[in-house]
CSV table of C-alpha atoms in Angstrom, one decimal:
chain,number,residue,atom,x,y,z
A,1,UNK,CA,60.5,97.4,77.6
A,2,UNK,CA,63.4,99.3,75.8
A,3,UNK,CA,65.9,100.3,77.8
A,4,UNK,CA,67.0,103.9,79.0
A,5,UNK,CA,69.7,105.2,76.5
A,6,UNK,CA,72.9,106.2,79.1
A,7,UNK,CA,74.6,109.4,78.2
A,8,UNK,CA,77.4,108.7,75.9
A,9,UNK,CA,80.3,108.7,77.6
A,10,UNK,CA,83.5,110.3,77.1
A,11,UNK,CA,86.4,108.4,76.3
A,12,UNK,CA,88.9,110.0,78.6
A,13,UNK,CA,87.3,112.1,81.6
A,14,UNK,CA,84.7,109.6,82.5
A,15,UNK,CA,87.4,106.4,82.3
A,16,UNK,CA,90.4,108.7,84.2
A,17,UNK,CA,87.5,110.1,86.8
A,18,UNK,CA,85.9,106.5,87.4
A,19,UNK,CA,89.8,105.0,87.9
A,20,UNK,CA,91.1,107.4,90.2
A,21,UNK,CA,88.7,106.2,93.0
A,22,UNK,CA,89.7,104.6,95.8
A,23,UNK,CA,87.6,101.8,98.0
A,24,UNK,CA,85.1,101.7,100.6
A,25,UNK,CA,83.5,98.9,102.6
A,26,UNK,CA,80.0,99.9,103.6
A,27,UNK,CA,76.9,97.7,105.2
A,28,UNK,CA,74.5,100.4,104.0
A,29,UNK,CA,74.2,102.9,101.3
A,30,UNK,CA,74.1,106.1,103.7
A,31,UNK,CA,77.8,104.6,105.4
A,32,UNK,CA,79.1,106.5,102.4
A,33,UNK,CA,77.3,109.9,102.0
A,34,UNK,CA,77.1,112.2,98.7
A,35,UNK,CA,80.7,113.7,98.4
A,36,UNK,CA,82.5,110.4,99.4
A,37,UNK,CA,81.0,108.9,96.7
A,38,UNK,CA,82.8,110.7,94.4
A,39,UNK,CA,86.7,109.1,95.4
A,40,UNK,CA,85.1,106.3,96.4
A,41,UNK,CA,83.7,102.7,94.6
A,42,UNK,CA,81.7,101.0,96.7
A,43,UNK,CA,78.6,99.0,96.8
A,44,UNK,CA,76.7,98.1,99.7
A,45,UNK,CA,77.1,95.2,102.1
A,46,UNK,CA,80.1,93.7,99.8
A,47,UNK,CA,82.0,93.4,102.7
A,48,UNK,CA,85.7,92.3,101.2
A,49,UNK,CA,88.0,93.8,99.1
A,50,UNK,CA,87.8,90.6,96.6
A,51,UNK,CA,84.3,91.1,95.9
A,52,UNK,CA,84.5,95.1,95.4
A,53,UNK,CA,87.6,94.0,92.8
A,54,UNK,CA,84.9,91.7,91.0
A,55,UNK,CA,82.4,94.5,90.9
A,56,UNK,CA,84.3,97.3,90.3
A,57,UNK,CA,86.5,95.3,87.2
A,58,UNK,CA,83.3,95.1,85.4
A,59,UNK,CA,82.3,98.1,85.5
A,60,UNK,CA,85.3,100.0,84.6
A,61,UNK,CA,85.5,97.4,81.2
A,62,UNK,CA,81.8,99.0,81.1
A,63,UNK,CA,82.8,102.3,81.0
A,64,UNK,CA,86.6,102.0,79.1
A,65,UNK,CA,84.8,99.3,76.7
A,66,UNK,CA,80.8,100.2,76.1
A,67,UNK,CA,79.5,97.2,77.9
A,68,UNK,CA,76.0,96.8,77.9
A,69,UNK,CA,74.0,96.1,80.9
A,70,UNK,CA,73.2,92.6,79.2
A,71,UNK,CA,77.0,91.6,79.0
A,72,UNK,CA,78.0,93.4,82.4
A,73,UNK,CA,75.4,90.9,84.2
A,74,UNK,CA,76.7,87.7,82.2
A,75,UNK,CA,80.2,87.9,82.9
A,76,UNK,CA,79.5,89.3,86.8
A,77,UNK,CA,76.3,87.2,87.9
A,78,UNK,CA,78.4,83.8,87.9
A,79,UNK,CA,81.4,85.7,90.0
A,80,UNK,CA,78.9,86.9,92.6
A,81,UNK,CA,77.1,83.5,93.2
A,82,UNK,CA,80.9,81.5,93.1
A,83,UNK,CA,81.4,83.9,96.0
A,84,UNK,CA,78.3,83.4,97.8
A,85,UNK,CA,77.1,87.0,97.1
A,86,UNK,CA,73.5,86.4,95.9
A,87,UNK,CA,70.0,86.6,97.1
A,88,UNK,CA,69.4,86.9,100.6
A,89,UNK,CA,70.9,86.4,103.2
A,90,UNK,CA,72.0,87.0,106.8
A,91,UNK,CA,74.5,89.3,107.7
A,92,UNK,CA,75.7,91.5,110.9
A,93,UNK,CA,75.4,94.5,111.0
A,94,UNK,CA,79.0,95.9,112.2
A,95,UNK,CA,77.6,99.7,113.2
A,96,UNK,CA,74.6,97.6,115.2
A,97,UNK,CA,75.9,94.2,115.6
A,98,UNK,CA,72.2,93.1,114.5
A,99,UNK,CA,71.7,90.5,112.1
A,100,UNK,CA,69.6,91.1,109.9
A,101,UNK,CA,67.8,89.7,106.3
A,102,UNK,CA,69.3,91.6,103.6
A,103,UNK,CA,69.6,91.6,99.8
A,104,UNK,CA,72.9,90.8,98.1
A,105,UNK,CA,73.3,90.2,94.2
A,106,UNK,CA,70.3,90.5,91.9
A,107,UNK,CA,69.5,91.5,88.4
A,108,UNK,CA,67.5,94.3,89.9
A,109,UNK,CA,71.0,95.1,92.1
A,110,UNK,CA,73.3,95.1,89.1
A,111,UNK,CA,71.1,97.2,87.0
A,112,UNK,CA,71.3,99.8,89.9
A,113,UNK,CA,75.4,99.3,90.1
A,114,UNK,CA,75.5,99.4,86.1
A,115,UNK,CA,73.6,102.5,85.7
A,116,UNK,CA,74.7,104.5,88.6
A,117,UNK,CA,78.2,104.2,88.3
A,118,UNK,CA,78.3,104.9,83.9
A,119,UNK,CA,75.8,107.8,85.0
A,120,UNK,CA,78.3,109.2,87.4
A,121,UNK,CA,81.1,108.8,85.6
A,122,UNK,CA,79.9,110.6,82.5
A,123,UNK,CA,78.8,113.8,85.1
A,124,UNK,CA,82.0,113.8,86.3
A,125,UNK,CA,84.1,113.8,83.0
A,126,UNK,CA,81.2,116.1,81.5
A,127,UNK,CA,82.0,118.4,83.9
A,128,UNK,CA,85.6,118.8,83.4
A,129,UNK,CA,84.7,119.7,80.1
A,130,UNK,CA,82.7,122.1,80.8
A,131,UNK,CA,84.9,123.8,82.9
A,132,UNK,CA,87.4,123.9,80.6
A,133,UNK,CA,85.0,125.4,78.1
A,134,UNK,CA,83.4,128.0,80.4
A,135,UNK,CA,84.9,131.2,78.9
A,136,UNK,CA,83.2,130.6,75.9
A,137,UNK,CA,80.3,128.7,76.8
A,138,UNK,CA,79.5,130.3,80.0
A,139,UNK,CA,76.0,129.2,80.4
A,140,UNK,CA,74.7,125.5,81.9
A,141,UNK,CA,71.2,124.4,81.0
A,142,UNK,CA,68.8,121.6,82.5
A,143,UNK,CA,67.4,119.1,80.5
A,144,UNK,CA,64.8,116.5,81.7
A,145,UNK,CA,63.2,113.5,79.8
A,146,UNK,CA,60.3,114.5,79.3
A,147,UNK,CA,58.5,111.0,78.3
A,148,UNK,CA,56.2,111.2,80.9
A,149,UNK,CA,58.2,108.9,83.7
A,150,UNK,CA,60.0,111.8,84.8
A,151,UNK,CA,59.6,113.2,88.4
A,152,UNK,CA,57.9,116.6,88.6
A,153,UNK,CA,60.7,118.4,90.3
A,154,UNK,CA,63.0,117.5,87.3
A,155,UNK,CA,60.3,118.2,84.6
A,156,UNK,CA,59.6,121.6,86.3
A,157,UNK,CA,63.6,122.5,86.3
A,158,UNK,CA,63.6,121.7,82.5
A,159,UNK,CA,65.0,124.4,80.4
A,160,UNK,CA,66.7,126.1,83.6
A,161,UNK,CA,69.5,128.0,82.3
A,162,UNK,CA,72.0,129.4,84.5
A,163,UNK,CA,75.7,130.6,84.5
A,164,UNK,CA,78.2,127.9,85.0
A,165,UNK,CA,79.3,128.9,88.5
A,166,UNK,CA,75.7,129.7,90.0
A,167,UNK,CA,75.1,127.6,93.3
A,168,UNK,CA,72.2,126.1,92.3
A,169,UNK,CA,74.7,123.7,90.2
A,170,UNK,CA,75.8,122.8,93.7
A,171,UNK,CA,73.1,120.8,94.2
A,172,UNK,CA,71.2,120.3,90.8
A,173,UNK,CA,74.0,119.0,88.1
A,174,UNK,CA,72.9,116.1,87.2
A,175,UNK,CA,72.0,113.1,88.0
A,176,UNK,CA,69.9,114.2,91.2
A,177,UNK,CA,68.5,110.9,92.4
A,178,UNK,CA,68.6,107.2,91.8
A,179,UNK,CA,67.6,106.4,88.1
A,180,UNK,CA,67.6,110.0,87.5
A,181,UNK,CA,68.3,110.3,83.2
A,182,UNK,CA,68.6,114.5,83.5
A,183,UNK,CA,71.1,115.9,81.6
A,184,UNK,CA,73.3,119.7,81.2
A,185,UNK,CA,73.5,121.8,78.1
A,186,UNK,CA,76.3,123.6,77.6
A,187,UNK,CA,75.9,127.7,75.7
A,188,UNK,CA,76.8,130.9,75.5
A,189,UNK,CA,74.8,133.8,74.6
A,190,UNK,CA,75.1,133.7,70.9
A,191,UNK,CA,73.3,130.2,71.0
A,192,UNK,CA,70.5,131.3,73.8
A,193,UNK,CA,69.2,134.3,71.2
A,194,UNK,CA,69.4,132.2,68.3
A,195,UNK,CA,67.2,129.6,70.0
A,196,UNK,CA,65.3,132.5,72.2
A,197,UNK,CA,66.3,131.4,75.6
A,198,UNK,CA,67.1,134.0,78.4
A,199,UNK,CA,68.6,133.3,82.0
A,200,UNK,CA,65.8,131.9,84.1
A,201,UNK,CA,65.4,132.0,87.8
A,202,UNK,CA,67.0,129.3,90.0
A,203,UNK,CA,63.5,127.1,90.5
A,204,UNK,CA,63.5,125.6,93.9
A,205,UNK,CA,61.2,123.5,96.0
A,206,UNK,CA,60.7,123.3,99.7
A,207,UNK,CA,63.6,121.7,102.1
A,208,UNK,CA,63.5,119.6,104.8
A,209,UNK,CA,65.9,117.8,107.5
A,210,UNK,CA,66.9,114.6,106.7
A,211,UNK,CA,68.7,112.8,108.9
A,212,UNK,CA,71.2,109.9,107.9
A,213,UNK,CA,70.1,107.0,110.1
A,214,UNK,CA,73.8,105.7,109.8
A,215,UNK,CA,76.0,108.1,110.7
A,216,UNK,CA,73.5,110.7,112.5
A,217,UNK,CA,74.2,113.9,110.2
A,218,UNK,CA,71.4,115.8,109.3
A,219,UNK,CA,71.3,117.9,105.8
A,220,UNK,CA,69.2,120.0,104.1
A,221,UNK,CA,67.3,118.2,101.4
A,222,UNK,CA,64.8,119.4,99.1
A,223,UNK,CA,61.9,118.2,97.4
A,224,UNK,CA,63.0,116.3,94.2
A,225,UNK,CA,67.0,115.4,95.2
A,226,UNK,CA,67.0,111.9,96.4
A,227,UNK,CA,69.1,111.5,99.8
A,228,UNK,CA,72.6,111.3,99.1
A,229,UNK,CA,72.5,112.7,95.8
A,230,UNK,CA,72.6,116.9,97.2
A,231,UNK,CA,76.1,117.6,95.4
A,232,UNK,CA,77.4,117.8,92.3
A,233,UNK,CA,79.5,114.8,91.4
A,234,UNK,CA,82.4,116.5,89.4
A,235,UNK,CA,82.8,119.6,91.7
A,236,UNK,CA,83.7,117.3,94.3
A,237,UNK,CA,87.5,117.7,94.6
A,238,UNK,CA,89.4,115.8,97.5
A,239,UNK,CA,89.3,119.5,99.3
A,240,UNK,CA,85.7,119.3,99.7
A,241,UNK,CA,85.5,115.7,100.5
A,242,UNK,CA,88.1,116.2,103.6
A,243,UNK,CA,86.2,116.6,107.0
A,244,UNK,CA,86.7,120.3,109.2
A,245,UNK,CA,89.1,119.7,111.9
A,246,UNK,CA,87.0,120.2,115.3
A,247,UNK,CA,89.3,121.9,117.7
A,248,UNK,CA,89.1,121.9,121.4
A,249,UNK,CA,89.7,125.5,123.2
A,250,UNK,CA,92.2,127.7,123.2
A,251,UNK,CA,93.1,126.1,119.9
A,252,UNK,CA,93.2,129.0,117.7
A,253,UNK,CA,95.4,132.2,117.9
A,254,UNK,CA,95.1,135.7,116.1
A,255,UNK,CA,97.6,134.8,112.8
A,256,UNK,CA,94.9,133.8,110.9
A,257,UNK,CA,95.8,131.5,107.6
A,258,UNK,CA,94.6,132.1,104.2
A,259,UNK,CA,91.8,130.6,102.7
A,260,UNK,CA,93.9,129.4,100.3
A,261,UNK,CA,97.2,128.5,101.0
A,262,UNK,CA,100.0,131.1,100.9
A,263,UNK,CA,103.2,129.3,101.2
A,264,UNK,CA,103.9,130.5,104.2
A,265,UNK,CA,100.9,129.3,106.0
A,266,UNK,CA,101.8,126.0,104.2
A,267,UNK,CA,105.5,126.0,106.1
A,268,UNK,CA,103.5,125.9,109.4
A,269,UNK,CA,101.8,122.8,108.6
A,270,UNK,CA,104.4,121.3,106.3
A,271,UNK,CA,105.2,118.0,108.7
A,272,UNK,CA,101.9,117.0,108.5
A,273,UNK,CA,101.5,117.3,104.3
A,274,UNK,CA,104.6,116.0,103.9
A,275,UNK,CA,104.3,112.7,105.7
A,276,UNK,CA,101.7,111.9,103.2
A,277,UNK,CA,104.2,113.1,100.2
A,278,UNK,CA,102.6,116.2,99.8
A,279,UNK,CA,105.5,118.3,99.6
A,280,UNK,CA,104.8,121.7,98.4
A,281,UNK,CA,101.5,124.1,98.6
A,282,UNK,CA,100.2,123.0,95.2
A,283,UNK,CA,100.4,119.2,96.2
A,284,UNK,CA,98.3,119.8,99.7
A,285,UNK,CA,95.9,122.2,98.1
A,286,UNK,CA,95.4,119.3,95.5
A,287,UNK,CA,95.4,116.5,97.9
A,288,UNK,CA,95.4,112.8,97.3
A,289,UNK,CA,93.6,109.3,98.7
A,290,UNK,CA,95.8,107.8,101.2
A,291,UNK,CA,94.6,104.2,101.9
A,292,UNK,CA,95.1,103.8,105.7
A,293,UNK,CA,96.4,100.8,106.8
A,294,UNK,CA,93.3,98.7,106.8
A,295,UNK,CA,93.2,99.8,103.0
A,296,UNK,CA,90.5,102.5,104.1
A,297,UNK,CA,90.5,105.8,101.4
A,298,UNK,CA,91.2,108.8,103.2
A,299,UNK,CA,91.5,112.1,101.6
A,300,UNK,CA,93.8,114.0,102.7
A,301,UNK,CA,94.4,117.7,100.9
A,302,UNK,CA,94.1,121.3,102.4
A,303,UNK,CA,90.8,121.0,103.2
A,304,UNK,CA,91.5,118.8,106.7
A,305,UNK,CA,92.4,122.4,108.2
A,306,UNK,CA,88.9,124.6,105.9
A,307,UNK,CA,86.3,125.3,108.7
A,308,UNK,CA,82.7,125.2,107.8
A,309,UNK,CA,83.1,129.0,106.5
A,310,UNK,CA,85.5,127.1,103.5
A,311,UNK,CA,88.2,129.8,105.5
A,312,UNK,CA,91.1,127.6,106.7
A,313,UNK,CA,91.2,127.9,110.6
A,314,UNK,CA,93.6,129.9,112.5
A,315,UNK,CA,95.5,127.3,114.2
A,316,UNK,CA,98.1,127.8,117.0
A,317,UNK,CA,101.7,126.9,116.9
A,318,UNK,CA,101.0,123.9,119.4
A,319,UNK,CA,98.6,123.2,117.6
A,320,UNK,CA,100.5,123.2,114.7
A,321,UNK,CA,103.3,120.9,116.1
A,322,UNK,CA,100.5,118.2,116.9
A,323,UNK,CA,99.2,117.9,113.3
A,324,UNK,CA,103.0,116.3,112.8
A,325,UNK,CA,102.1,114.0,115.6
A,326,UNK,CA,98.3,113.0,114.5
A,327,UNK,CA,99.8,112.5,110.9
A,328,UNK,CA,102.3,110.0,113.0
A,329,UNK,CA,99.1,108.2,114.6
A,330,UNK,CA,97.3,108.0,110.7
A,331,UNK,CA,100.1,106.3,109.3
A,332,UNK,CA,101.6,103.8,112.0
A,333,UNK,CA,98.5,103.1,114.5
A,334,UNK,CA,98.5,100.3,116.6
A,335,UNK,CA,95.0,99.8,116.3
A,336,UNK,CA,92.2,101.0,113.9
A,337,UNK,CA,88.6,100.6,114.9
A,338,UNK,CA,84.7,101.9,114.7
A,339,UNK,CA,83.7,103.9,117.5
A,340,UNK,CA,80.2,105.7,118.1
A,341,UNK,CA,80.6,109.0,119.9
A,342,UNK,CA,77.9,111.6,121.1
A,343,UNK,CA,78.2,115.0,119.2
A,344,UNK,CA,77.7,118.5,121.3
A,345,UNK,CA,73.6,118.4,120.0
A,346,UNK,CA,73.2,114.5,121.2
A,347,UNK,CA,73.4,113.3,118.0
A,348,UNK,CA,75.6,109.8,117.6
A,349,UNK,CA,78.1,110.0,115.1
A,350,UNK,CA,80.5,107.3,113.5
A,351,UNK,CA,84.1,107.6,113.6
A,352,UNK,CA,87.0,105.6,112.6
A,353,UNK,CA,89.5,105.6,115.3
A,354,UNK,CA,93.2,105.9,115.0
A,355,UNK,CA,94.9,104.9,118.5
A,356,UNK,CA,99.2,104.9,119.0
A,357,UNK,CA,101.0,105.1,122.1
A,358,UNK,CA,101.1,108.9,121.5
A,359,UNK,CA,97.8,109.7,120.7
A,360,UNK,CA,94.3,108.6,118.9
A,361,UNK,CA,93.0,111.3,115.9
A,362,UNK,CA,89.1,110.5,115.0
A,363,UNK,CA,87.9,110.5,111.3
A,364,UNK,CA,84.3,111.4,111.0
A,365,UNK,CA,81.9,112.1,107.9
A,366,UNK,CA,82.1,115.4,108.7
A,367,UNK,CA,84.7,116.5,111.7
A,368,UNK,CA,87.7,115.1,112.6
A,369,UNK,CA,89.7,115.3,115.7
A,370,UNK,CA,93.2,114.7,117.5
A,371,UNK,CA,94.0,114.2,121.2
A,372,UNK,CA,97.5,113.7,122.8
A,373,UNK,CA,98.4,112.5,126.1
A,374,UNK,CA,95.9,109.9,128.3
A,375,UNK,CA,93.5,108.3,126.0
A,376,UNK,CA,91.6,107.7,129.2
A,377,UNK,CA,88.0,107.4,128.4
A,378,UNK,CA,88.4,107.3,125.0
A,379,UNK,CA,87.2,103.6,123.8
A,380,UNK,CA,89.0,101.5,121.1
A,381,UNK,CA,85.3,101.0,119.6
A,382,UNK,CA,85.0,98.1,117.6
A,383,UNK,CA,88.8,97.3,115.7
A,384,UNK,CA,88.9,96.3,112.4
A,385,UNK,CA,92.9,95.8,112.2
A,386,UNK,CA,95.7,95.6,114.9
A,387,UNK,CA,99.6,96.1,114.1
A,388,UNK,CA,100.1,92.8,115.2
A,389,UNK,CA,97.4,91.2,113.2
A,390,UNK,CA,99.2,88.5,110.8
């Protein structure tokens, strides 16, 4: 059977967006959700940064080069079965400590790895683009391919045509699930009436909880989006990957900060940015990926202190003074490890735990946290890397 044409890709958005992610370890797909996806290469259940450096060379000559599938699985299958990483096999599971049967390198596997990540890529550039073009092509459009192996969800959205900056991009720019071949259509009003397209209504199809088995957070997903693929892979900036802070009480104060920040909201939290070489307003509104010292990608950018609202949160001068201190604990820790912690609604969540003699600061999916004085109670989890380590 022929295969599915990719998108062509473009030369410099999808190489520079596909290079400037960082890495990720992960035993299962849903350890890294949506967003972190998009500053992070990672592929389930390779479990070293070797392997990921195998996997993620070929596909970047893939994407810089026009590999085809065919040549991306000869020169990576031999790799992956020198290091071991084919078939099945047994491996434990570090969230569960289980060991389980699971499936490493296939044809079946690479395919997935191939497509996904050229498919990504070429959203992501694409999208650039058309931000760049949107005051004079204002208009986005949905296409489907319509050969009959489409889903319905995707067929029905079809000929969608919305303005650039209408939410329904949030979730629907393409692709919208595993395998998905959708595609955008940029226009502006000139080329709808000369074609005899009008603005449609945003088509939508009944939501439901879904609840990520691996790290406990539940999101809203509707009917047609494949779990993990709700967001729109090139509006995912390094602000919106960055988890809210969660603040205990009496944290906040009546000076609230800008939603954006003003510079001097930025000279309050100044010693935390600038540990991390963000040095003006501009840099920490931008952000960066700062590999912790267990190589893990962490965004850091303005959006570590952007409530759920997307206002940054009104923070108190002690407050304040501690984010110098927690950024103190990110960057020389005496220990880094996996710890599971109960959320105020029961739920278990995942967090990677930063502990120091001065504090510990939590990094979730989708909160993160800082606590000063007696870590009394507060577990080292399961550690990954120790100061010491040699």
């Amino acid at each position: 059977m022929a295969e599915d044409p990719l998108p062509r890709l473009d030369p410099v958005q999808a190489i520079a967006y596909f290079k400037s992610k960082g890495w990720e370890i992960g035993f299962d797909w849903q350890d890294i959700w949506q967003e972190e996806h998009a500053r992070a290469f990672t592929v389930a259940k390779a479990m070293s940064r070797d392997l990921l450096e195998d996997i993620r060379a070929e596909v970047d000559r893939a994407i810089s080069d026009g590999t085809t599938l065919q040549q991306f699985s000869k020169a990576l299958t031999p790799k992956l079965q020198a290091r071991g990483w084919w078939g099945k096999a047994l491996m434990d599971d570090p969230a569960s400590g289980e060991t389980k049967v699971v499936q490493l390198g296939s044809p079946a596997r690479l395919r997935t790895i191939y497509e996904t990540n050229l498919r990504t890529s070429y959203a992501a550039g694409k999208w650039q683009r058309i931000q760049r073009a949107k005051r004079t092509l204002p208009y986005l459009r949905y296409i489907c391919m319509m050969d009959g192996r489409e889903r319905p969800e995707h067929h029905s959205w079809h000929g969608t045509l919305l303005l650039i900056d209408n939410p329904w991009w949030d979730t629907h720019y393409t692709p919208c699930g595993w395998g998905c071949r959708c595609d955008t259509q940029q226009v502006n009003e000139r080329m709808m009436a000369r074609r005899g397209w009008t603005v449609t209504e945003p088509r939508r199809f009944p939501e439901r909880d879904y609840v990520n088995k691996r790290t406990g957070e539940v999101t809203k997903l509707e009917r047609g989006i494949d779990p993990g693929w709700a967001y729109n892979v090139g509006k995912a900036p390094l602000d919106g990957l960055t988890p809210a802070p969660r603040l205990g009480k009496g944290s906040y104060d009546d000076g609230a900060l800008q939603a954006m920040l003003s510079d001097a909201s930025f000279g309050r939290l100044r010693g935390f940015f600038t540990a991390f070489g963000l040095d003006t307003r501009e840099a920490a509104t931008a952000g960066k990926v700062w590999n912790d010292a267990a190589g893990w990608p962490v965004p850091i950018a303005a959006g570590l202190l952007r409530g759920a609202d997307g206002q940054i949160v009104s923070i108190s001068d002690t407050a304040a003074r501690e984010l110098t201190d927690a950024a103190k604990v990110l960057l020389d820790p005496k220990s880094i490890g996996w710890v599971w912690i109960k959320g105020d609604d029961g739920r278990a969540m995942l967090v990677r735990r930063y502990r120091s003699d001065a504090g510990v600061v939590d990094m979730g999916g989708s909160f993160w946290r800082w606590h000063f004085g007696s870590a009394r109670g507060l577990t080292a989890g399961h550690v990954i890397w120790y100061a010491n380590a040699t």
